[in-house]
C-alpha cells in the first residue's frame, strides 16, 4: 500500500494522478502545509526537504521495511518502475520520458510556481518578478507546445512525463491565467488529459479538500497560513 502525504498542490496532484491511473492501493494522509506540519520532526525524518509530495511504500519490493520517498520526480519514477506502468520499456522512449520528467521538475514546475506566487500571493504586485517569471514561463510553454506538435503525448504513450506536466498547466488554467489558444498543441493535449476519468477523480479529491474548483488570489489561505507557507518559517 502506498501512503501519500497530501495537501492540495500541483506537485502532489502528479502522484495522485499516477495512483488513480494505475489503480494501485493507496491512502491519503493529509499534511497541512499552511499549518507548518511539513516541519514536524516525524515528517522531516521521512521528507528531509519538508515538502509535498512524499510517500511511504508500506510493501516495497526492495526492502523488508517501509520505504519513504520524497521529490515528485523520484516518486513517479519509483512507482512507474515498481508497477511497470507509464514508463516505456523501449530504452529510447524511456530516455525521452526521463528528460521531459526532469525538464518539468527543474523548469516548468519551479518557474510555474513563481508565476503562481507573484500573480496570486505576493503582498503587492512586483513588476520585475511578474515580467521575469512570466516571460520564462511563456518560453517553457512554447517549448512544450512545440514538443506536442504531431504527438498525443510528450514521449511515446501517456507517461509519467505527462502526469508531471499536466498539474502545472492546470494550476494556471483553473485561475484563468494561461492563454491556451496561444499554444494550440499544448491545449489539445491538456484537454485530452483533463478529460481522463482518473484525472477527473484526482481533481475531485483536490476540490473536496479546498471546497472549490477555483481558488483565486488569497481565497483559501488565512493570513497565518500565508505567513507560515511564504514566510521565514523553517526547520533550523
Ligand atoms: N521539487 C519538489 C517541490 C515540492 C514543493 O515545493 N511542494 C510544495 C507543494 S507544491 C510544498 O510542499 N510546499 C510547502 C512549503 O513551501 O512549505 C517536488 O517536485 O516534489
Coordinates of C-alpha atoms and ligand atoms in Angstrom, one line a residue:
X1 CA 0.0 0.0 0.0
X2 CA 1.2 3.5 -0.9
X3 CA 0.7 6.2 1.7
X4 CA 0.6 9.7 0.1
X5 CA 1.2 12.7 2.3
X6 CA -1.2 15.1 0.7
X7 CA -2.2 18.7 0.5
X8 CA -3.7 20.5 -2.5
X9 CA -0.7 21.3 -4.7
X10 CA 0.3 20.7 -8.2
X11 CA 3.2 18.5 -7.1
X12 CA 1.0 16.3 -5.0
X13 CA -1.5 16.0 -7.9
X14 CA 1.1 14.4 -10.1
X15 CA 1.3 11.4 -7.7
X16 CA -2.4 11.2 -7.1
X17 CA -2.9 11.0 -10.9
X18 CA -0.5 8.2 -11.1
X19 CA -2.2 6.3 -8.3
X20 CA -5.7 6.8 -9.8
X21 CA -4.5 5.9 -13.3
X22 CA -2.9 2.6 -12.2
X23 CA -5.5 1.5 -9.6
X24 CA -2.7 0.9 -7.0
X25 CA -4.0 0.6 -3.4
X26 CA -3.3 3.9 -1.6
X27 CA -4.3 6.1 1.3
X28 CA -4.0 9.8 1.6
X29 CA -2.6 11.3 4.8
X30 CA -3.4 15.0 5.0
X31 CA -0.5 17.2 5.9
X32 CA -1.4 20.8 6.2
X33 CA 1.4 23.0 4.9
X34 CA -0.5 26.1 5.9
X35 CA -0.1 25.0 9.5
X36 CA 3.6 24.2 9.1
X37 CA 3.1 20.4 9.5
X38 CA 5.8 19.8 6.9
X39 CA 8.3 20.9 9.6
X40 CA 7.2 18.3 12.2
X41 CA 10.2 16.2 13.2
X42 CA 8.5 12.9 12.4
X43 CA 7.7 14.2 8.9
X44 CA 11.2 15.7 8.3
X45 CA 12.7 12.2 9.1
X46 CA 11.0 10.8 6.0
X47 CA 11.0 14.0 3.9
X48 CA 14.2 15.9 4.7
X49 CA 13.3 18.9 2.4
X50 CA 9.9 19.4 4.3
X51 CA 7.8 19.4 1.1
X52 CA 5.0 17.5 -0.5
X53 CA 4.5 15.1 -2.1
X54 CA 6.1 12.4 0.0
X55 CA 5.1 8.8 0.0
X56 CA 5.7 5.7 2.1
X57 CA 5.6 2.4 0.3
X58 CA 4.4 0.0 3.0
X59 CA 5.0 -3.1 0.9
X60 CA 8.2 -2.4 -1.1
X61 CA 9.9 -5.0 -3.1
X62 CA 13.4 -3.5 -2.4
X63 CA 13.3 -3.7 1.4
X64 CA 11.7 -5.6 4.3
X65 CA 10.9 -2.2 5.8
X66 CA 8.5 0.6 4.6
X67 CA 10.4 2.9 2.2
X68 CA 9.8 6.7 2.3
X69 CA 10.4 8.7 -0.9
X70 CA 10.4 12.5 -1.4
X71 CA 10.6 14.6 -4.6
X72 CA 7.7 14.2 -7.1
X73 CA 10.0 13.2 -10.0
X74 CA 11.7 10.4 -7.9
X75 CA 8.3 9.2 -6.6
X76 CA 6.9 9.0 -10.2
X77 CA 9.9 7.1 -11.4
X78 CA 9.9 4.7 -8.4
X79 CA 6.2 4.0 -8.9
X80 CA 6.5 3.6 -12.6
X81 CA 9.3 1.1 -12.2
X82 CA 7.6 -0.8 -9.3
X83 CA 4.3 -1.2 -11.2
X84 CA 5.7 -1.4 -14.7
X85 CA 3.4 1.3 -16.0
X86 CA 3.5 4.7 -17.6
X87 CA 7.3 4.4 -18.5
X88 CA 8.2 2.7 -21.7
X89 CA 10.4 -0.3 -21.7
X90 CA 11.9 0.9 -25.0
X91 CA 15.2 2.5 -24.0
X92 CA 15.0 5.5 -26.3
X93 CA 11.4 6.4 -25.3
X94 CA 12.3 5.8 -21.7
X95 CA 15.2 8.2 -22.0
X96 CA 13.0 10.8 -23.7
X97 CA 10.4 10.4 -20.9
X98 CA 13.0 10.9 -18.2
X99 CA 14.3 14.0 -20.0
X100 CA 10.9 15.6 -20.0
X101 CA 10.2 14.5 -16.4
X102 CA 13.4 16.2 -15.3
X103 CA 12.6 19.3 -17.5
X104 CA 9.3 19.5 -15.6
X105 CA 10.7 19.2 -12.1
X106 CA 13.7 21.5 -12.8
X107 CA 12.0 24.1 -15.1
X108 CA 8.3 24.2 -15.7
X109 CA 7.4 23.4 -12.0
X110 CA 9.7 25.9 -10.2
X111 CA 9.1 28.7 -12.8
X112 CA 5.4 28.0 -12.9
X113 CA 5.4 28.1 -9.1
X114 CA 7.0 31.6 -9.1
X115 CA 4.4 32.8 -11.6
X116 CA 1.5 31.5 -9.4
X117 CA 3.1 33.0 -6.4
X118 CA 3.8 36.5 -7.8
X119 CA 0.4 36.7 -9.5
X120 CA -1.7 35.4 -6.6
X121 CA 0.1 35.5 -3.3
X122 CA 2.6 38.3 -3.3
X123 CA 1.5 41.0 -0.8
X124 CA 1.9 43.6 -3.6
X125 CA 2.5 43.4 -7.4
X126 CA 6.2 43.3 -8.2
X127 CA 6.5 44.2 -11.8
X128 CA 10.1 42.9 -12.3
X129 CA 9.2 39.5 -10.9
X130 CA 6.0 39.3 -12.8
X131 CA 7.8 40.1 -16.1
X132 CA 10.8 37.9 -15.5
X133 CA 9.0 34.7 -14.4
X134 CA 6.1 35.4 -16.8
X135 CA 8.4 35.6 -19.8
X136 CA 10.4 32.4 -18.8
X137 CA 7.1 30.6 -18.3
X138 CA 5.8 31.6 -21.7
X139 CA 9.0 30.3 -23.2
X140 CA 8.6 27.0 -21.4
X141 CA 5.0 26.7 -22.6
X142 CA 6.2 27.3 -26.1
X143 CA 8.8 24.5 -25.7
X144 CA 6.1 22.1 -24.6
X145 CA 3.8 23.2 -27.3
X146 CA 6.5 22.5 -29.9
X147 CA 7.2 19.1 -28.4
X148 CA 3.5 18.2 -28.7
X149 CA 3.2 19.1 -32.4
X150 CA 2.1 15.9 -34.1
X151 CA 2.1 13.9 -30.8
X152 CA -0.7 12.9 -28.5
X153 CA 1.7 12.6 -25.5
X154 CA 5.1 14.0 -24.5
X155 CA 7.1 10.9 -25.0
X156 CA 5.6 7.7 -26.6
X157 CA 2.3 6.8 -24.9
X158 CA 0.8 8.5 -21.9
X159 CA 3.5 8.5 -19.3
X160 CA 4.9 10.0 -16.0
X161 CA 6.2 12.9 -18.1
X162 CA 2.6 13.9 -19.0
X163 CA 1.5 13.3 -15.4
X164 CA 4.3 15.6 -14.2
X165 CA 3.5 18.4 -16.6
X166 CA -0.3 18.4 -16.5
X167 CA -0.9 19.7 -13.0
X168 CA 1.3 22.7 -13.6
X169 CA -0.7 23.7 -16.6
X170 CA -3.9 23.0 -14.7
X171 CA -2.7 25.3 -11.8
X172 CA -2.7 28.2 -14.2
X173 CA -5.8 27.2 -16.2
X174 CA -8.0 26.9 -13.1
X175 CA -7.2 30.5 -12.3
X176 CA -7.8 31.6 -15.9
X177 CA -4.1 32.7 -16.0
X178 CA -3.0 30.9 -19.2
X179 CA -3.8 31.7 -22.8
X180 CA -4.2 28.1 -24.1
X181 CA -5.1 29.4 -27.6
X182 CA -1.6 30.7 -27.9
X183 CA -0.3 27.1 -27.6
X184 CA -2.7 25.0 -29.6
X185 CA -0.9 21.7 -29.4
X186 CA -0.4 22.0 -25.7
X187 CA -4.1 22.9 -25.5
X188 CA -5.2 19.8 -27.4
X189 CA -3.0 17.7 -25.1
X190 CA -4.2 19.5 -21.9
X191 CA -7.9 18.9 -22.8
X192 CA -7.4 15.3 -23.6
X193 CA -5.7 14.6 -20.3
X194 CA -8.1 16.7 -18.3
X195 CA -11.0 14.5 -19.6
X196 CA -9.4 11.2 -18.5
X197 CA -11.6 9.6 -15.7
X198 CA -8.6 9.0 -13.4
X199 CA -7.5 12.7 -13.8
X200 CA -11.1 13.8 -13.0
X201 CA -11.1 11.6 -9.9
X202 CA -7.7 13.1 -8.7
X203 CA -9.1 16.6 -9.1
X204 CA -12.3 15.7 -7.4
X205 CA -10.2 14.8 -4.4
X206 CA -8.4 18.1 -4.6
X207 CA -11.7 20.1 -4.9
X208 CA -13.1 18.1 -1.9
X209 CA -10.1 19.4 0.1
X210 CA -10.5 23.0 -1.0
X211 CA -14.3 23.1 -1.3
X212 CA -14.0 24.8 -4.7
X213 CA -12.6 24.1 -8.1
X214 CA -11.3 27.7 -8.4
X215 CA -9.1 29.4 -6.0
X216 CA -8.3 32.9 -6.9
X217 CA -6.0 35.3 -5.2
X218 CA -5.7 34.6 -1.5
X219 CA -9.0 32.7 -1.4
X220 CA -8.2 29.6 0.6
X221 CA -5.5 30.9 2.9
X222 CA -5.7 32.8 6.1
X223 CA -3.0 35.4 6.9
X224 CA -1.5 33.0 9.4
X225 CA -1.2 30.2 6.8
X226 CA 0.3 32.7 4.3
X227 CA 2.9 33.7 6.9
X228 CA 3.8 30.1 7.6
X229 CA 3.9 29.0 4.0
X230 CA 5.6 32.0 2.4
X231 CA 7.4 33.4 5.5
X232 CA 10.7 32.6 7.1
X233 CA 9.2 29.6 9.0
X234 CA 11.6 26.6 8.5
X235 CA 13.4 23.9 10.4
X236 CA 16.6 25.2 11.8
Ligands
LIG1 N1 10.8 19.7 -6.1 C1 9.8 19.4 -5.2 C2 8.9 20.6 -4.9 C3 7.9 20.3 -3.8 C4 7.2 21.5 -3.3 O1 7.6 22.7 -3.4 N2 6.0 21.2 -2.8 C5 5.2 22.3 -2.3 C6 3.7 22.0 -2.7 S1 3.5 22.1 -4.4 C7 5.2 22.3 -0.8 O2 5.4 21.3 -0.1 N3 5.1 23.5 -0.2 C8 5.2 23.7 1.2 C9 6.1 24.8 1.6 O3 6.5 25.6 0.8 O4 6.4 24.9 2.8 C10 8.9 18.2 -5.9 O5 8.8 18.2 -7.1 O6 8.4 17.4 -5.2

